[in-house]
Tab-separated table of C-alpha atoms in Angstrom:
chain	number	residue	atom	x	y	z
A	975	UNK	CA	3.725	-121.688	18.441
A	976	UNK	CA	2.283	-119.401	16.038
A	977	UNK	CA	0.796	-120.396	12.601
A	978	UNK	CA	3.915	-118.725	10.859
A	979	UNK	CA	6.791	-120.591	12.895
A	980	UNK	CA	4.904	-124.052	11.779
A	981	UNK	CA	4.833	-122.773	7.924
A	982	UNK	CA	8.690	-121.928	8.323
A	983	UNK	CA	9.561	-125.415	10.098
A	984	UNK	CA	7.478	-126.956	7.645
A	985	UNK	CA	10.425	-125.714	5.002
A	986	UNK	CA	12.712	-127.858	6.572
A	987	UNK	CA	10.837	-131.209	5.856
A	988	UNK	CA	8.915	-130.507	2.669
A	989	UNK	CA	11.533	-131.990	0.704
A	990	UNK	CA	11.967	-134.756	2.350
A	991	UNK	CA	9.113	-136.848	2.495
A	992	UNK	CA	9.658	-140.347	0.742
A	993	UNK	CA	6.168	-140.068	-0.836
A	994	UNK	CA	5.121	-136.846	-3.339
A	995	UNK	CA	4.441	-133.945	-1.388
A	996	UNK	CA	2.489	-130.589	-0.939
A	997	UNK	CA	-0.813	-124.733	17.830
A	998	UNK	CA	0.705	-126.931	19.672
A	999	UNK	CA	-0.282	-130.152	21.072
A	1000	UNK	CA	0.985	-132.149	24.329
A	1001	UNK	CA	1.089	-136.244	23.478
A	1002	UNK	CA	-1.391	-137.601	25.314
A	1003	UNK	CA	-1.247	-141.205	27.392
A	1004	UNK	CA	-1.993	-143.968	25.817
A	1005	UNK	CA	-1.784	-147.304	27.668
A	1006	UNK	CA	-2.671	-148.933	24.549
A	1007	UNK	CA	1.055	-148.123	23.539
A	1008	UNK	CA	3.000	-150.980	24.388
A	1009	UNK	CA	6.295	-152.967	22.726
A	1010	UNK	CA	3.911	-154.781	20.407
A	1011	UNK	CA	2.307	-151.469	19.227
A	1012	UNK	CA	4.053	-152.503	16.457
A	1013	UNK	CA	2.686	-156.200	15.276
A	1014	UNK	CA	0.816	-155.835	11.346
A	1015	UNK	CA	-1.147	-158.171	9.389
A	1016	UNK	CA	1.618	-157.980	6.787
A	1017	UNK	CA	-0.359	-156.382	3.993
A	1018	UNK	CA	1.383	-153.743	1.938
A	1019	UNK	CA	-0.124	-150.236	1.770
A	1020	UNK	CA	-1.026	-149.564	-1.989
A	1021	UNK	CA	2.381	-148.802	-4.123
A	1022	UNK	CA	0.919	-145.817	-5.984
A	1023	UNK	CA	0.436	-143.832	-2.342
A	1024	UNK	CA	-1.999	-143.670	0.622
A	1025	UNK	CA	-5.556	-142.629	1.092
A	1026	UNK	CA	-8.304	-141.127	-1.457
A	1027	UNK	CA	-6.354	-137.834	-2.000
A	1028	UNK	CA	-3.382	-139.783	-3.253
A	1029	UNK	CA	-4.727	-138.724	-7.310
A	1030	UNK	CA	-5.500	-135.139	-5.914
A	1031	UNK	CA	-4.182	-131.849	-8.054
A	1032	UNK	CA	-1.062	-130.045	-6.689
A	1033	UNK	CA	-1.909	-127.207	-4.638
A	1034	UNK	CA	-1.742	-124.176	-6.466
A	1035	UNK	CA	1.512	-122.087	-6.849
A	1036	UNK	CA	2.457	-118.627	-5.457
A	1037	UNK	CA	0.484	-118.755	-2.661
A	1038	UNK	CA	2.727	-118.902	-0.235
A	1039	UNK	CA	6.485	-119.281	-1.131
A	1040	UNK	CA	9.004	-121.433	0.724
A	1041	UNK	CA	11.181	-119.689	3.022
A	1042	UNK	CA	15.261	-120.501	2.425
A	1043	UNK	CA	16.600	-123.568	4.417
A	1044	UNK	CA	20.152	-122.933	5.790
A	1045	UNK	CA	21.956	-126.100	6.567
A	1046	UNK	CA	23.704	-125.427	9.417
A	1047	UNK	CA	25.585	-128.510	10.183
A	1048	UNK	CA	25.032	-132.683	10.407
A	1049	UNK	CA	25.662	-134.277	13.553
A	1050	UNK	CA	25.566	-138.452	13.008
A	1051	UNK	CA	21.967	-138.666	11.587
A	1052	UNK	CA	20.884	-135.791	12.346
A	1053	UNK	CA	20.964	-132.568	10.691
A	1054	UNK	CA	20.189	-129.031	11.863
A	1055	UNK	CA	18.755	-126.606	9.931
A	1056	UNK	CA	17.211	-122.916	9.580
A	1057	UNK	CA	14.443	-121.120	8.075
A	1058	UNK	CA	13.239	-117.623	7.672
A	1059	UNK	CA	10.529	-117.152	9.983
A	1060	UNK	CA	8.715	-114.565	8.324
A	1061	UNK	CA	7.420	-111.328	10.924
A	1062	UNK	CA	3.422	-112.405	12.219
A	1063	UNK	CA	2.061	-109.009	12.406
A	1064	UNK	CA	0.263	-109.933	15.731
A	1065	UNK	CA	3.427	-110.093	17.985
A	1066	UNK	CA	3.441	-107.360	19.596
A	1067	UNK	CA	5.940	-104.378	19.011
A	1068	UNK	CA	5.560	-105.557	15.188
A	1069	UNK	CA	8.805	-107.900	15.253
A	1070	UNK	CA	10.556	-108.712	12.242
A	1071	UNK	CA	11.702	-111.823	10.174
A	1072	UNK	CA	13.333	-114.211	12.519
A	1073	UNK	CA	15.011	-117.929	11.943
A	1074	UNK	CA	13.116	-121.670	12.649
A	1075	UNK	CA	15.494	-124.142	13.469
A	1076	UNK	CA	14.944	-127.597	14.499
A	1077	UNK	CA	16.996	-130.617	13.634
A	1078	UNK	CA	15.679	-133.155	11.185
A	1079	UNK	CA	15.977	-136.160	10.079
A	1080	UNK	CA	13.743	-138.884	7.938
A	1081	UNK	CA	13.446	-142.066	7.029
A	1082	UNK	CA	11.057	-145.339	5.020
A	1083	UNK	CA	9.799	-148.502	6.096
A	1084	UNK	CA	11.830	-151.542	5.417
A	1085	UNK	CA	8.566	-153.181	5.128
A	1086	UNK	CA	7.295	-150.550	2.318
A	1087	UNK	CA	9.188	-148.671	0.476
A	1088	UNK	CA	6.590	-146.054	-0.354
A	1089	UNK	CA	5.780	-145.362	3.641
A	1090	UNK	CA	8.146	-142.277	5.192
A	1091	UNK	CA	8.210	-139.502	7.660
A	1092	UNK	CA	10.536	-136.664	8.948
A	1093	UNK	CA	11.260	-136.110	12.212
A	1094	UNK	CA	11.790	-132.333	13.623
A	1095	UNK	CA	12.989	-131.562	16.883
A	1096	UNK	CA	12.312	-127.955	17.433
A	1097	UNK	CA	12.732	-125.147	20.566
A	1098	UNK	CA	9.638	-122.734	21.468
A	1099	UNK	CA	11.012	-120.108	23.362
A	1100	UNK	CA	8.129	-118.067	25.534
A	1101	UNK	CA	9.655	-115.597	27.266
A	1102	UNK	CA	12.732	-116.914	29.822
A	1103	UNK	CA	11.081	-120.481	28.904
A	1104	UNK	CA	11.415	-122.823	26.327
A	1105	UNK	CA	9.655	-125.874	25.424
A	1106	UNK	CA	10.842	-128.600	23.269
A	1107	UNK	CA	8.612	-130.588	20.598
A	1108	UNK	CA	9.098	-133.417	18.491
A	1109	UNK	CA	6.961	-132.936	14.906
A	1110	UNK	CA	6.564	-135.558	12.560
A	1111	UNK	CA	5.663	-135.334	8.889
A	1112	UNK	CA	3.923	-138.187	7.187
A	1113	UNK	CA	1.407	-138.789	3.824
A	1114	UNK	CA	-1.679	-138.234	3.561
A	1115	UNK	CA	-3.731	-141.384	4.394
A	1116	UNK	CA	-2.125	-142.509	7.784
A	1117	UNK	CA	-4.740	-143.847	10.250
A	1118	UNK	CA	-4.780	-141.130	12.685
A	1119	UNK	CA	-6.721	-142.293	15.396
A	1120	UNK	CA	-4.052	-144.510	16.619
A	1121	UNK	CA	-1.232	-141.406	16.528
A	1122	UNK	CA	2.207	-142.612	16.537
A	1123	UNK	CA	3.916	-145.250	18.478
A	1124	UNK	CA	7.658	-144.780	20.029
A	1125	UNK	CA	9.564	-146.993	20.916
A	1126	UNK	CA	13.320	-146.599	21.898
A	1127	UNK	CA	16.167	-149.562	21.680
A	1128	UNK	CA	12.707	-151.569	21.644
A	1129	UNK	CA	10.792	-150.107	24.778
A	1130	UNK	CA	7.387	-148.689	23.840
A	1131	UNK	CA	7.622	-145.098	25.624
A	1132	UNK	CA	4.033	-144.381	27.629
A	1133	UNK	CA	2.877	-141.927	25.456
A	1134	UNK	CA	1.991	-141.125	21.607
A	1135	UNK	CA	2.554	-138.385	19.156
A	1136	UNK	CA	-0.824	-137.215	18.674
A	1137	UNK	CA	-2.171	-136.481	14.937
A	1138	UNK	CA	-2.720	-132.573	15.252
A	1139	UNK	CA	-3.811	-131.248	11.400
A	1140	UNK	CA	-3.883	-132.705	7.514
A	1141	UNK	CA	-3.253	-129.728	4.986
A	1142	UNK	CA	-2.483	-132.259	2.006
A	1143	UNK	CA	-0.349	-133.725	1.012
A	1144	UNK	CA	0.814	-133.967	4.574
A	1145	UNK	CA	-0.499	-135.126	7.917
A	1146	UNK	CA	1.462	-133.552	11.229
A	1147	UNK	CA	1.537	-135.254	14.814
A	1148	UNK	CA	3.154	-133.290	17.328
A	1149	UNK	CA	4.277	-133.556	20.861
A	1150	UNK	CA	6.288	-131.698	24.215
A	1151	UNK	CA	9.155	-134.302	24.799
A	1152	UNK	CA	9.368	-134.140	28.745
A	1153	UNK	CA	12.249	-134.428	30.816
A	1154	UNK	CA	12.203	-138.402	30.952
A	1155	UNK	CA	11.320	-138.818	27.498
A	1156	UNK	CA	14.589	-136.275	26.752
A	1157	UNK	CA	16.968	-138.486	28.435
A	1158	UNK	CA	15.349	-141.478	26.821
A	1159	UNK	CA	16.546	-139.938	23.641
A	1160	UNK	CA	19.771	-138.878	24.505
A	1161	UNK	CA	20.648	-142.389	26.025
A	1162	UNK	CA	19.249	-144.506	23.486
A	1163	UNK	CA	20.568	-145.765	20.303
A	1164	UNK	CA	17.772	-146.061	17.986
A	1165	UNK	CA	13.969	-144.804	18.059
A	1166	UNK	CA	11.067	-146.888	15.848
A	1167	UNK	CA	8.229	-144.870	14.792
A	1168	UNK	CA	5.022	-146.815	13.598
A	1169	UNK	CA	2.846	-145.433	11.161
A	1170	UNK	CA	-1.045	-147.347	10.489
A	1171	UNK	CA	-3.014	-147.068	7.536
A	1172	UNK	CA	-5.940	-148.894	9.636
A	1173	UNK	CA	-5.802	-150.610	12.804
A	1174	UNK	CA	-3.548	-153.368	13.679
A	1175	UNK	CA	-1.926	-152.701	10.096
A	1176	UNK	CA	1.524	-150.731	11.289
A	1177	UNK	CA	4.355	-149.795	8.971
A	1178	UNK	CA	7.790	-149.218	11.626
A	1179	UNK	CA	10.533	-146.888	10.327
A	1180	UNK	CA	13.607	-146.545	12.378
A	1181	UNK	CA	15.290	-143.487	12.961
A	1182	UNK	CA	18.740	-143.648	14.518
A	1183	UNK	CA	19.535	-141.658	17.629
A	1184	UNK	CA	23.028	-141.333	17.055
A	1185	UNK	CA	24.542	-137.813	17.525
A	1186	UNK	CA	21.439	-136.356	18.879
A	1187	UNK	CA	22.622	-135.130	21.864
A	1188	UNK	CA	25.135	-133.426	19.687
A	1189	UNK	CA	22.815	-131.895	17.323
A	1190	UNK	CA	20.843	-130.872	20.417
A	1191	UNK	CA	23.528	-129.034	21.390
A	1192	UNK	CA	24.276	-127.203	18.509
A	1193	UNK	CA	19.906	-126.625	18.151
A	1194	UNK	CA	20.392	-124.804	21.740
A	1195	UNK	CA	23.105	-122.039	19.753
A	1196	UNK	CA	20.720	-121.100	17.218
């Protein structure tokens, strides 16, 4: 995926995030990722946000504007949704603007109010292939070598989301959801993500499965 597609996707979860806001990689197996993934010493992140950067200056204006988000439809709690992909001049044959869609959805911790992500569920298309990938948006100050715990109707799935870049005020982890993991999706009824702000310390957020198949569906159109 090229650095312009991730800007335009990006459009459809900056304004989502509970807390303020500003390449591809494969999720990687982690053994370590098992139903109690989960378990946390019970102690609150701190209220007024996460990690050093929390005080930091806005990022400055104009540099790059946000492309349009097109709401093309919600489908149980999921919604799908389009951006202008602007043209990347090293395509070849010079191709113009085209759309990002992915469908979306966020959520916070019950535990913490402050602690959120958004989920996208986006298409690569290469050619007669396609790929899909799951990308999650969280603050700045998650504990990234642990990645991002799954589990689905309370079954830790083999593999995490792996922590791929930090442009603050966000922090990205992205992964390829394989067949299996797919049809775990589709089947199940609701998905807990855990997010760490140190080891042992995680913050679960719960993001319902419901219509995803649908919204999968409708992704496929676009």
């Amino acid at each position: 995926m090229r650095i312009t597609r991730v800007f335009a996707l990006a459009a459809l979860a900056s304004s989502l995030m509970i807390l303020p806001h500003a390449n591809q990689a494969v999720a990687q197996d982690d053994p370590a990722a098992q139903p109690d993934a989960g378990k946390s010493d019970g102690q609150p992140l701190p209220p007024a946000g996460l990690g050093p950067r929390k005080n930091a200056p806005p990022a400055q204006a104009g540099k790059r504007p946000m492309p349009k988000v097109e709401n093309i439809g919600t489908f149980g709690a999921w919604g799908v949704q389009c951006a202008e992909a602007p043209a990347d001049p090293a395509d070849a044959g010079g191709a113009g603007p085209g759309k990002a869609c992915g469908m979306t959805q966020q959520a916070k911790s019950d535990k913490n109010a402050k602690v959120g992500l958004s989920v996208i569920v986006n298409k690569v298309k290469r050619g007669d292939k396609s790929a899909l990938f799951m990308r999650i948006m969280t603050p700045v100050g998650v504990y990234l070598p642990t990645g991002i715990p799954v589990e689905i109707d309370g079954t830790a799935l083999p593999s995490r989301l792996v922590f791929t870049r930090c442009l603050p005020p966000i922090c990205e982890a992205m992964g390829e959801m394989s067949a299996d993991t797919l049809g775990k999706f589709k089947k199940g009824g609701k998905s807990t993500f855990y997010l760490y702000d140190r080891p042992g310390n995680g913050f679960p957020i719960n993001i319902s499965l419901e219509g995803f198949g649908a919204a999968l569906a409708e992704l496929d159109k676009h």
